[in-house]
PDB file of C-alpha atoms in Angstrom:
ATOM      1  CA  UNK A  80       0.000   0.000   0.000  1.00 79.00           C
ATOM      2  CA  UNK A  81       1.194   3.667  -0.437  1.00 86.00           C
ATOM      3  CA  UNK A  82       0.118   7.057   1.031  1.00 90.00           C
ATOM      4  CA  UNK A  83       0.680  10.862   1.402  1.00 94.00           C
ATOM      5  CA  UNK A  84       0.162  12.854   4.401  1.00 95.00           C
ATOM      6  CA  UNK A  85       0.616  16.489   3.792  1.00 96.00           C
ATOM      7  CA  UNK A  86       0.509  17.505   7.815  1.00 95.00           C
ATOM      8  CA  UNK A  87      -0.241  21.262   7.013  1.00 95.00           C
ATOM      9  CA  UNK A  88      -3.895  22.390   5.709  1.00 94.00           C
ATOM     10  CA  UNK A  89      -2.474  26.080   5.489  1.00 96.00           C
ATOM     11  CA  UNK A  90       1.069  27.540   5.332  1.00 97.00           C
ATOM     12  CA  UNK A  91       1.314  31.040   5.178  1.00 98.00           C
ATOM     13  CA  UNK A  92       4.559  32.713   4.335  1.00 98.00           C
ATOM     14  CA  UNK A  93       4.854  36.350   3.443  1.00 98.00           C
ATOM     15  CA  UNK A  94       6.072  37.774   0.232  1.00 98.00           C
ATOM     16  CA  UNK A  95       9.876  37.548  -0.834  1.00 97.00           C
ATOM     17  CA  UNK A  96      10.305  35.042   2.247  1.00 98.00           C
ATOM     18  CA  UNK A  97      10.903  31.038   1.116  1.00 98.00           C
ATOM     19  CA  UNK A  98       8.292  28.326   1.989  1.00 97.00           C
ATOM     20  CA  UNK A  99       8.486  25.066   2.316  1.00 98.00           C
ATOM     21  CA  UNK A 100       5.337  23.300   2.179  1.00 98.00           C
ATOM     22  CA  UNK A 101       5.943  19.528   3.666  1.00 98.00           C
ATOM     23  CA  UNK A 102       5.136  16.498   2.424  1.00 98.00           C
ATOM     24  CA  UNK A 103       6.020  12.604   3.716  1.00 97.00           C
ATOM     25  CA  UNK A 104       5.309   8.974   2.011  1.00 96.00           C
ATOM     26  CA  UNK A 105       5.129   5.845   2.812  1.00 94.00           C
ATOM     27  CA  UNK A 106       5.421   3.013  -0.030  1.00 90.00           C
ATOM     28  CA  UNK A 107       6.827  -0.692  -0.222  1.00 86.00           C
ATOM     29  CA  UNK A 108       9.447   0.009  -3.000  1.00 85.00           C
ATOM     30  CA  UNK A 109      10.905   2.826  -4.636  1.00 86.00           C
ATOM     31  CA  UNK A 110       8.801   5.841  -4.945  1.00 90.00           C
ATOM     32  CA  UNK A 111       7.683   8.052  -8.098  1.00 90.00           C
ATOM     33  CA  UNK A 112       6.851  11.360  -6.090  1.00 93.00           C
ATOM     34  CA  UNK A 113       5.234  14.256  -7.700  1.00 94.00           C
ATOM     35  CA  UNK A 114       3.815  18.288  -6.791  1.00 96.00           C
ATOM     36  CA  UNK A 115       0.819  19.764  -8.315  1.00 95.00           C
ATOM     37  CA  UNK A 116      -0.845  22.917  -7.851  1.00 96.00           C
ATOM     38  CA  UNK A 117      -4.418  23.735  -8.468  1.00 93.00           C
ATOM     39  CA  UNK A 118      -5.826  27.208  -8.696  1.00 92.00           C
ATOM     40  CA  UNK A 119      -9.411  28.189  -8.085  1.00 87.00           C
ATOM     41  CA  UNK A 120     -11.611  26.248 -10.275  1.00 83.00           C
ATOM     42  CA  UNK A 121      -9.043  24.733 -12.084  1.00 87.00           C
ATOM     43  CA  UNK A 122      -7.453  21.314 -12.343  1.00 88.00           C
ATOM     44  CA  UNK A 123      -3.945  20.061 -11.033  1.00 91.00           C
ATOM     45  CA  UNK A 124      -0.978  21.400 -13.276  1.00 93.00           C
ATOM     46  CA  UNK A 125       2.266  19.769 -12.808  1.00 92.00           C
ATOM     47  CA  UNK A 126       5.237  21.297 -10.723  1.00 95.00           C
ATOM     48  CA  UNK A 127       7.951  18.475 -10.466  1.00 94.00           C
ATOM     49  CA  UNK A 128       8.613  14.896 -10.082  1.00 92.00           C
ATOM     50  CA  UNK A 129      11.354  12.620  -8.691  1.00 93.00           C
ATOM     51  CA  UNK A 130      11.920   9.219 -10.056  1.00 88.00           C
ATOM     52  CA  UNK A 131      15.568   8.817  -9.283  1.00 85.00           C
ATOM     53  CA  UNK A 132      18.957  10.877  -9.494  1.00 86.00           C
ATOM     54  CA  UNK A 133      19.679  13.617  -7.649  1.00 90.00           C
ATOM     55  CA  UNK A 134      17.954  14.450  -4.489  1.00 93.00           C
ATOM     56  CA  UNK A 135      17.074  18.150  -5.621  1.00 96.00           C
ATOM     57  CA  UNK A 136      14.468  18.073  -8.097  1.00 96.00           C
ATOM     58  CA  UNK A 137      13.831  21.969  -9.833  1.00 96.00           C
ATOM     59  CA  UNK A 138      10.772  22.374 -11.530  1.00 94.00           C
ATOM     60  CA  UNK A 139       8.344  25.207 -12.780  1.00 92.00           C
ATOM     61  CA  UNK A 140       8.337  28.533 -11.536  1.00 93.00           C
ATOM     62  CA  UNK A 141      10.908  28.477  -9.609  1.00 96.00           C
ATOM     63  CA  UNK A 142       9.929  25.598  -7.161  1.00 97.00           C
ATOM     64  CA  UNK A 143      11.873  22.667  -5.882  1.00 97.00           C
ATOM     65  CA  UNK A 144      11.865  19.521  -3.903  1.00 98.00           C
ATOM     66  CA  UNK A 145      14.006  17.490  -2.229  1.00 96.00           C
ATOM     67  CA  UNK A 146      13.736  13.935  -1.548  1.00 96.00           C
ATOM     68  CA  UNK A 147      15.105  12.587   1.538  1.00 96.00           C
ATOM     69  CA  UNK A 148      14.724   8.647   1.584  1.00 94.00           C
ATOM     70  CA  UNK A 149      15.806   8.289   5.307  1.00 95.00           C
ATOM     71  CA  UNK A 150      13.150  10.342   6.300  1.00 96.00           C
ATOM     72  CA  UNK A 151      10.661   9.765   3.923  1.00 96.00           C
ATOM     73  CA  UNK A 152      10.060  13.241   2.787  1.00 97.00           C
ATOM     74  CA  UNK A 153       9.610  15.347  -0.317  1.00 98.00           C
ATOM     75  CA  UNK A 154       9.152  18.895   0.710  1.00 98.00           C
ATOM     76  CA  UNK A 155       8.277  21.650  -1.653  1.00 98.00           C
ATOM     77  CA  UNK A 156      10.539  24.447  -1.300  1.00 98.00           C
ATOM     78  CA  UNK A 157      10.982  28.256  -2.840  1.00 98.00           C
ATOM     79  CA  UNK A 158      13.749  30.569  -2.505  1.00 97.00           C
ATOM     80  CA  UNK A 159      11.735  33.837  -2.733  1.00 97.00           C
ATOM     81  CA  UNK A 160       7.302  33.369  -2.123  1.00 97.00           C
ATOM     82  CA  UNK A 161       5.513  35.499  -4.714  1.00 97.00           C
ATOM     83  CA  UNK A 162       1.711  36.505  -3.911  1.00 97.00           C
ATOM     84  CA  UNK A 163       0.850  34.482  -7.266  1.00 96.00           C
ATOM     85  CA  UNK A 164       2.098  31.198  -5.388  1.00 97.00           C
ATOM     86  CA  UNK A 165      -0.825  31.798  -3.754  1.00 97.00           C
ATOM     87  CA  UNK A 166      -3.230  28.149  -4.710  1.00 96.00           C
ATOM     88  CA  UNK A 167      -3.492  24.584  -3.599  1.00 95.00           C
ATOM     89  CA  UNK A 168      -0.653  22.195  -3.679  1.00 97.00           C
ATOM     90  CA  UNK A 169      -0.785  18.685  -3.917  1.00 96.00           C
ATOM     91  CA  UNK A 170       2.157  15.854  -3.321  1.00 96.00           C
ATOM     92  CA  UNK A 171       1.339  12.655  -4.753  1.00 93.00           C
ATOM     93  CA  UNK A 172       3.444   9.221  -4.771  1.00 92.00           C
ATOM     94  CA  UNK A 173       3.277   6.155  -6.576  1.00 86.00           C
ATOM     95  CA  UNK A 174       5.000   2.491  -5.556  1.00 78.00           C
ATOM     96  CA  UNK A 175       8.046   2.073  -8.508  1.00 72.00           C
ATOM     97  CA  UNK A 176       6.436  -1.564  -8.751  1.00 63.00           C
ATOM     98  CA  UNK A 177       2.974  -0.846  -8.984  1.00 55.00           C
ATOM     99  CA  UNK A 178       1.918  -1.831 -12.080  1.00 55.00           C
ATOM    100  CA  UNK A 179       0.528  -0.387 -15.570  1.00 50.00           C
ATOM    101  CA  UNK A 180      -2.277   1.548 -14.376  1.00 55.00           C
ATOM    102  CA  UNK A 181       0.033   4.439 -12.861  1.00 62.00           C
ATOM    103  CA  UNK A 182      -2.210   5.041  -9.983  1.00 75.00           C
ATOM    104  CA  UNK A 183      -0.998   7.462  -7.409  1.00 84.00           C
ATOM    105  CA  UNK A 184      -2.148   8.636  -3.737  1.00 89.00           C
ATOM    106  CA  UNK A 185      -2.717  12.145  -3.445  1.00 91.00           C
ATOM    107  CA  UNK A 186      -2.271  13.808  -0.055  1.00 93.00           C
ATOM    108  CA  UNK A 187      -4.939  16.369   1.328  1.00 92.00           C
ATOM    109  CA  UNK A 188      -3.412  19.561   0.101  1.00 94.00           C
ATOM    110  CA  UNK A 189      -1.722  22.282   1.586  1.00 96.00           C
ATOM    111  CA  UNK A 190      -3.403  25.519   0.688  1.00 96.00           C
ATOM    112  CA  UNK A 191      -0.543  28.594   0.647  1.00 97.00           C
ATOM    113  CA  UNK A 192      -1.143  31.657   1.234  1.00 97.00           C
ATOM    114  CA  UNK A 193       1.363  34.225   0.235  1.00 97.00           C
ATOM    115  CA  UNK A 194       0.921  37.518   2.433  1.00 97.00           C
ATOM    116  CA  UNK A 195       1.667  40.902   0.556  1.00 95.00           C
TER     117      UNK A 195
ATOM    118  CA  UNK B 210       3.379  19.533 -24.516  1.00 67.00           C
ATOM    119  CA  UNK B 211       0.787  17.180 -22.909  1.00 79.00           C
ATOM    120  CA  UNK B 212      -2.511  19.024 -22.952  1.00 89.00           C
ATOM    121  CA  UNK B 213      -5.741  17.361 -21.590  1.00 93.00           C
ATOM    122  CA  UNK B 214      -8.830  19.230 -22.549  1.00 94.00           C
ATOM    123  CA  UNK B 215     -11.759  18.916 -20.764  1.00 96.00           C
ATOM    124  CA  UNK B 216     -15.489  19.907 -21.507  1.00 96.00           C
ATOM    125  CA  UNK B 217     -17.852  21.757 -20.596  1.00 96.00           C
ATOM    126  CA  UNK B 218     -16.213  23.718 -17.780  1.00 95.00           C
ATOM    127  CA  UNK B 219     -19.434  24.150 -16.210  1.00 95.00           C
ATOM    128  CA  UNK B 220     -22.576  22.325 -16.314  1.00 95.00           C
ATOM    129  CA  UNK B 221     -26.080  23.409 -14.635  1.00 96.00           C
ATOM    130  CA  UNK B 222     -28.741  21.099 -15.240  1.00 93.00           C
ATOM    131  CA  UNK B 223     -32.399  19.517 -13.337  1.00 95.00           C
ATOM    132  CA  UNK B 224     -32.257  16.840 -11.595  1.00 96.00           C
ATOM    133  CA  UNK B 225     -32.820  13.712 -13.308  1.00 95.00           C
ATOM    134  CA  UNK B 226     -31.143  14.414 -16.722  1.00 95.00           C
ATOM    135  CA  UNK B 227     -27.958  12.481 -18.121  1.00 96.00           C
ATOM    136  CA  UNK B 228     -25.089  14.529 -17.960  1.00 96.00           C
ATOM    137  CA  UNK B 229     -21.254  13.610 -20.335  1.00 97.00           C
ATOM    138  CA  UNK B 230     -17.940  15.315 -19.827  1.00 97.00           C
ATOM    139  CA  UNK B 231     -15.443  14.734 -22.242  1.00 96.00           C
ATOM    140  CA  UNK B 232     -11.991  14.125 -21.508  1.00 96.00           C
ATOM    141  CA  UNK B 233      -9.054  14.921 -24.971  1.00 95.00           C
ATOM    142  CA  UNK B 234      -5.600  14.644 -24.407  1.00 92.00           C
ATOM    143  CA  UNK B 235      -4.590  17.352 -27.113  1.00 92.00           C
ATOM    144  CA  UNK B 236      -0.980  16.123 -27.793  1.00 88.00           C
ATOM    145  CA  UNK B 237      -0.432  12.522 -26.283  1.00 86.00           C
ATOM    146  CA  UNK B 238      -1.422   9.186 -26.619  1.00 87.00           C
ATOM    147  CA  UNK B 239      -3.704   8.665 -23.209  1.00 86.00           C
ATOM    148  CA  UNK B 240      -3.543   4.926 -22.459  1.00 84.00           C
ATOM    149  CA  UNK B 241      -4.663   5.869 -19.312  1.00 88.00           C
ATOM    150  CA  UNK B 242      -7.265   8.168 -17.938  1.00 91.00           C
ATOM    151  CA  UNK B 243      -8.502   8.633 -14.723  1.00 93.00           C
ATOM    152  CA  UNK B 244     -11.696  10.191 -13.375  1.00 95.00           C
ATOM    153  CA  UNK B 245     -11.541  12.181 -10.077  1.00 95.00           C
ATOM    154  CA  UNK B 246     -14.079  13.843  -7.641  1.00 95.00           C
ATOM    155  CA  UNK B 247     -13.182  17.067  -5.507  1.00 91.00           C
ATOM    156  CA  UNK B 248     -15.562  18.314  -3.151  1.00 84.00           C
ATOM    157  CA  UNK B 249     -14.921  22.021  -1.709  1.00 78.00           C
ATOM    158  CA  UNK B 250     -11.887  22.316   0.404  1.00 73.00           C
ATOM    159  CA  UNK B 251     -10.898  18.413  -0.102  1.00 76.00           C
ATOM    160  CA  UNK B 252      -8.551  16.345  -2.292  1.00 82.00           C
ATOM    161  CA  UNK B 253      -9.111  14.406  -5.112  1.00 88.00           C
ATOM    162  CA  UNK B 254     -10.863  11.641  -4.950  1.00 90.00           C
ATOM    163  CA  UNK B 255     -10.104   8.575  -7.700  1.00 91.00           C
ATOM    164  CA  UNK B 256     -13.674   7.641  -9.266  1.00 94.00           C
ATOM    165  CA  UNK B 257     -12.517   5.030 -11.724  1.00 93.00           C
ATOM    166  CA  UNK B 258      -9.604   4.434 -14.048  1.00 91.00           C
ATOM    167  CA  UNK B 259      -9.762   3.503 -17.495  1.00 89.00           C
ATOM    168  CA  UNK B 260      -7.867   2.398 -20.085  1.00 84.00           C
ATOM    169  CA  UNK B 261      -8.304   2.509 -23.858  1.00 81.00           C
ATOM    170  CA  UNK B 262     -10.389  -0.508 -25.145  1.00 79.00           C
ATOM    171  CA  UNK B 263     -11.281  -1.995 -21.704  1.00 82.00           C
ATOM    172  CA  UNK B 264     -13.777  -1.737 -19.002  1.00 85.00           C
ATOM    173  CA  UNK B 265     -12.930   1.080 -16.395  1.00 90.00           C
ATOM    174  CA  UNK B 266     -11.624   0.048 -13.032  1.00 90.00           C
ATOM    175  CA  UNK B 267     -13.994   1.557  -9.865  1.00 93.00           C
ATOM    176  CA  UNK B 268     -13.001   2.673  -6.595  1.00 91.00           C
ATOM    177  CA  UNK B 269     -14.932   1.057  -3.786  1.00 91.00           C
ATOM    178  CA  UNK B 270     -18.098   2.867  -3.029  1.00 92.00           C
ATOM    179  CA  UNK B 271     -17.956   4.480  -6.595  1.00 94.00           C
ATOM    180  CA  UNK B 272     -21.331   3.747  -8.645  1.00 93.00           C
ATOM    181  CA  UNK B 273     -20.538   2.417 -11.900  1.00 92.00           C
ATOM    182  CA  UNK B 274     -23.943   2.248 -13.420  1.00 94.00           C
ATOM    183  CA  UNK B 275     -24.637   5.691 -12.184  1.00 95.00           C
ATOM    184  CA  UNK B 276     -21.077   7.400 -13.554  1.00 96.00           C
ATOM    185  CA  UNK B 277     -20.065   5.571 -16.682  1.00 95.00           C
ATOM    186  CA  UNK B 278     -17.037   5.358 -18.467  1.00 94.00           C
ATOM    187  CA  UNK B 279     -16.107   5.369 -21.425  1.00 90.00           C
ATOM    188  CA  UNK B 280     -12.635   5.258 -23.216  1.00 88.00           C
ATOM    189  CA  UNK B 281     -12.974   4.874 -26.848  1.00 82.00           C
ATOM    190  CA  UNK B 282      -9.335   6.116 -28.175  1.00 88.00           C
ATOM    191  CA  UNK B 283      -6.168   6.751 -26.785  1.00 87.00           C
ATOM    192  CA  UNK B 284      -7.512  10.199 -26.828  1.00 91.00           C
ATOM    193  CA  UNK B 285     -10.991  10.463 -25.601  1.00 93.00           C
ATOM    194  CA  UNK B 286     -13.031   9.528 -22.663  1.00 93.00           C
ATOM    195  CA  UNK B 287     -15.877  10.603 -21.584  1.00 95.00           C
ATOM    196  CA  UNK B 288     -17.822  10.077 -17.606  1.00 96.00           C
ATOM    197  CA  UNK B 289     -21.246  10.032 -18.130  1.00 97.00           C
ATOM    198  CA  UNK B 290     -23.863  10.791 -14.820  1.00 97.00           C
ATOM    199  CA  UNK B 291     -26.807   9.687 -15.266  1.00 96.00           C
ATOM    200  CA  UNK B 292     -30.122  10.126 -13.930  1.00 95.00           C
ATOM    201  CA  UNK B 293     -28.249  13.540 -11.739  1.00 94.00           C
ATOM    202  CA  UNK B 294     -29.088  14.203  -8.367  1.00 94.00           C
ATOM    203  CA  UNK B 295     -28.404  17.324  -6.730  1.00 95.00           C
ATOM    204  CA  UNK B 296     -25.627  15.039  -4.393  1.00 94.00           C
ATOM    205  CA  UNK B 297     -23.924  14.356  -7.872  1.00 95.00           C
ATOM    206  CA  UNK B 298     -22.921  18.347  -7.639  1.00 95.00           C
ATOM    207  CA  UNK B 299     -19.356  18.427  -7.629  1.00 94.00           C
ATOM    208  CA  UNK B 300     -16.018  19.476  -9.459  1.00 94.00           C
ATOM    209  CA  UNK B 301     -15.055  16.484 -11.904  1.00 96.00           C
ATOM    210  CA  UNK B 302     -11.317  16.709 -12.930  1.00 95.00           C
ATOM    211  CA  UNK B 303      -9.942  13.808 -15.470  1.00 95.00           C
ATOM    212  CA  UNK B 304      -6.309  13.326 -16.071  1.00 93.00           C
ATOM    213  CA  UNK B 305      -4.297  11.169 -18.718  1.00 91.00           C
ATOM    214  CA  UNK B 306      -0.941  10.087 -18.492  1.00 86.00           C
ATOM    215  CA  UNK B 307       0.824   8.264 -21.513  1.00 81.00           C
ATOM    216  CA  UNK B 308       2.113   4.556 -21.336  1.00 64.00           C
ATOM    217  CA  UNK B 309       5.731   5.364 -20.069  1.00 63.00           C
ATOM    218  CA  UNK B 310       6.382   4.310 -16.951  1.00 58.00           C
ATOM    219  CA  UNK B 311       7.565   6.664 -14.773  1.00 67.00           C
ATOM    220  CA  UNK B 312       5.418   9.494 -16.400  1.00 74.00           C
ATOM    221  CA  UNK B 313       3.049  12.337 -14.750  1.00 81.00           C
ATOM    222  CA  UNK B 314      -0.407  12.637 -15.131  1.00 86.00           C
ATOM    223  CA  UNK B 315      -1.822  15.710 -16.884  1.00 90.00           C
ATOM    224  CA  UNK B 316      -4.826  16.844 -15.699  1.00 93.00           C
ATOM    225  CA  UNK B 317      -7.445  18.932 -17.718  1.00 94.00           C
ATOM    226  CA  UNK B 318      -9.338  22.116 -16.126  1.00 93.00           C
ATOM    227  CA  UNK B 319     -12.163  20.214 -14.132  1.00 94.00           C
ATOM    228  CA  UNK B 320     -15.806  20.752 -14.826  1.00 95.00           C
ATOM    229  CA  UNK B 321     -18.394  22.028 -12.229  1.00 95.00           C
ATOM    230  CA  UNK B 322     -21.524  20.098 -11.978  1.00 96.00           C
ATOM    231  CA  UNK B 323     -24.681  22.061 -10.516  1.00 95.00           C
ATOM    232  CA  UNK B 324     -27.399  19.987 -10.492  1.00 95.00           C
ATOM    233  CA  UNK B 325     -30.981  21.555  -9.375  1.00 93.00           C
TER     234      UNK B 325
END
């Protein structure tokens, strides 16, 4: 089995400060981990994934994670928190060895809120 | 590069009528798609997955004669809900993800179901 737990509901940071927004899995094998955002009304887009390689994944704007397999973790980090960071974000994992259908676990979602 | 396109964005409709949202990846073979359901303030929740040619695969509790699937081509599916009830109301996201491995899915824009 495999699972997310995003242990924040809200993080607020406040402009031109970083943020980390946390994130922790738990699967059998290797993991595939992933970050989405979603804005109002939208659906997820795609921030970053790590499959394997290095432990600092970059992604889009500006964004970037880094997995730490002793502790289980994949925290979303940002140098410098815009107010248009402000949205929903989402780390997801799938088990390396879990077969063709690509399902992953989504955690609850940590909703950011960048302070002016 | 991998656009899902999903349609209508919004749907308001009476109770008891058939409802189908449509689910394109623009620029990618889908083998893949998944249905979710997001209530306010929650995550995603997986409705079914499907893949192209076969019967979908539904989550426990999930109602397959009342949400059907269907995933004609690697770039199409649609969720159909029929016979609507105003507890159907909800934001419907699909996402598609291609057949390699260790790739993300993409999600389209969601649709938001009001029914009366």
């Amino acid at each position: 089995a495999q699972s997310v737990a995003q242990p924040e509901d809200q993080v607020n940071v406040a402009e031109g400060n970083p943020l980390t927004v946390k994130c922790t899995y738990s699967v059998s094998g290797n993991p595939y981990l992933f970050w989405y955002v979603q804005y109002p009304n939208r659906g997820l887009q795609f921030l970053l994934k790590y499959i394997t390689g290095d432990n600092l994944v970059k992604g889009s704007y500006g964004f970037e994670a880094e997995f730490n397999k002793s502790q289980t973790s994949f925290h979303l980090k940002k140098p410098s928190a815009l107010v248009s960071d402000s949205a929903l974000y989402f780390c997801a994992v799938r088990d390396e060895g879990s077969g063709g259908y690509q399902k992953v676990t989504f955690g609850t979602g940590t909703k950011l809120q960048v302070i002016p | 590069g991998a656009v899902v396109s999903q349609h209508p964005s919004w749907v308001i409709c009476k109770s008891g009528t058939s409802v189908k949202i449509e689910c394109r990846s623009l620029d990618f073979q889908a083998t893949t798609m998944f249905w979710y359901r997001q209530f306010p303030k929650q995550s995603l929740m997986l409705m079914a997955t499907s893949n192209e040619g076969s019967k979908a695969t539904y989550e426990q509790g999930v109602e397959k004669d009342k949400f059907l699937i269907n995933h004609a081509s690697l770039t199409l599916s649609t969720l159909t809900v029929t016979s609507a009830h105003p507890e159907d109301s909800s934001f419907y996201i699909c996402s598609a993800s291609s057949d390699r491995d260790n790739q993300p899915q993409h999600f389209g824009d969601g649709t938001r179901l009001s029914i009366l």
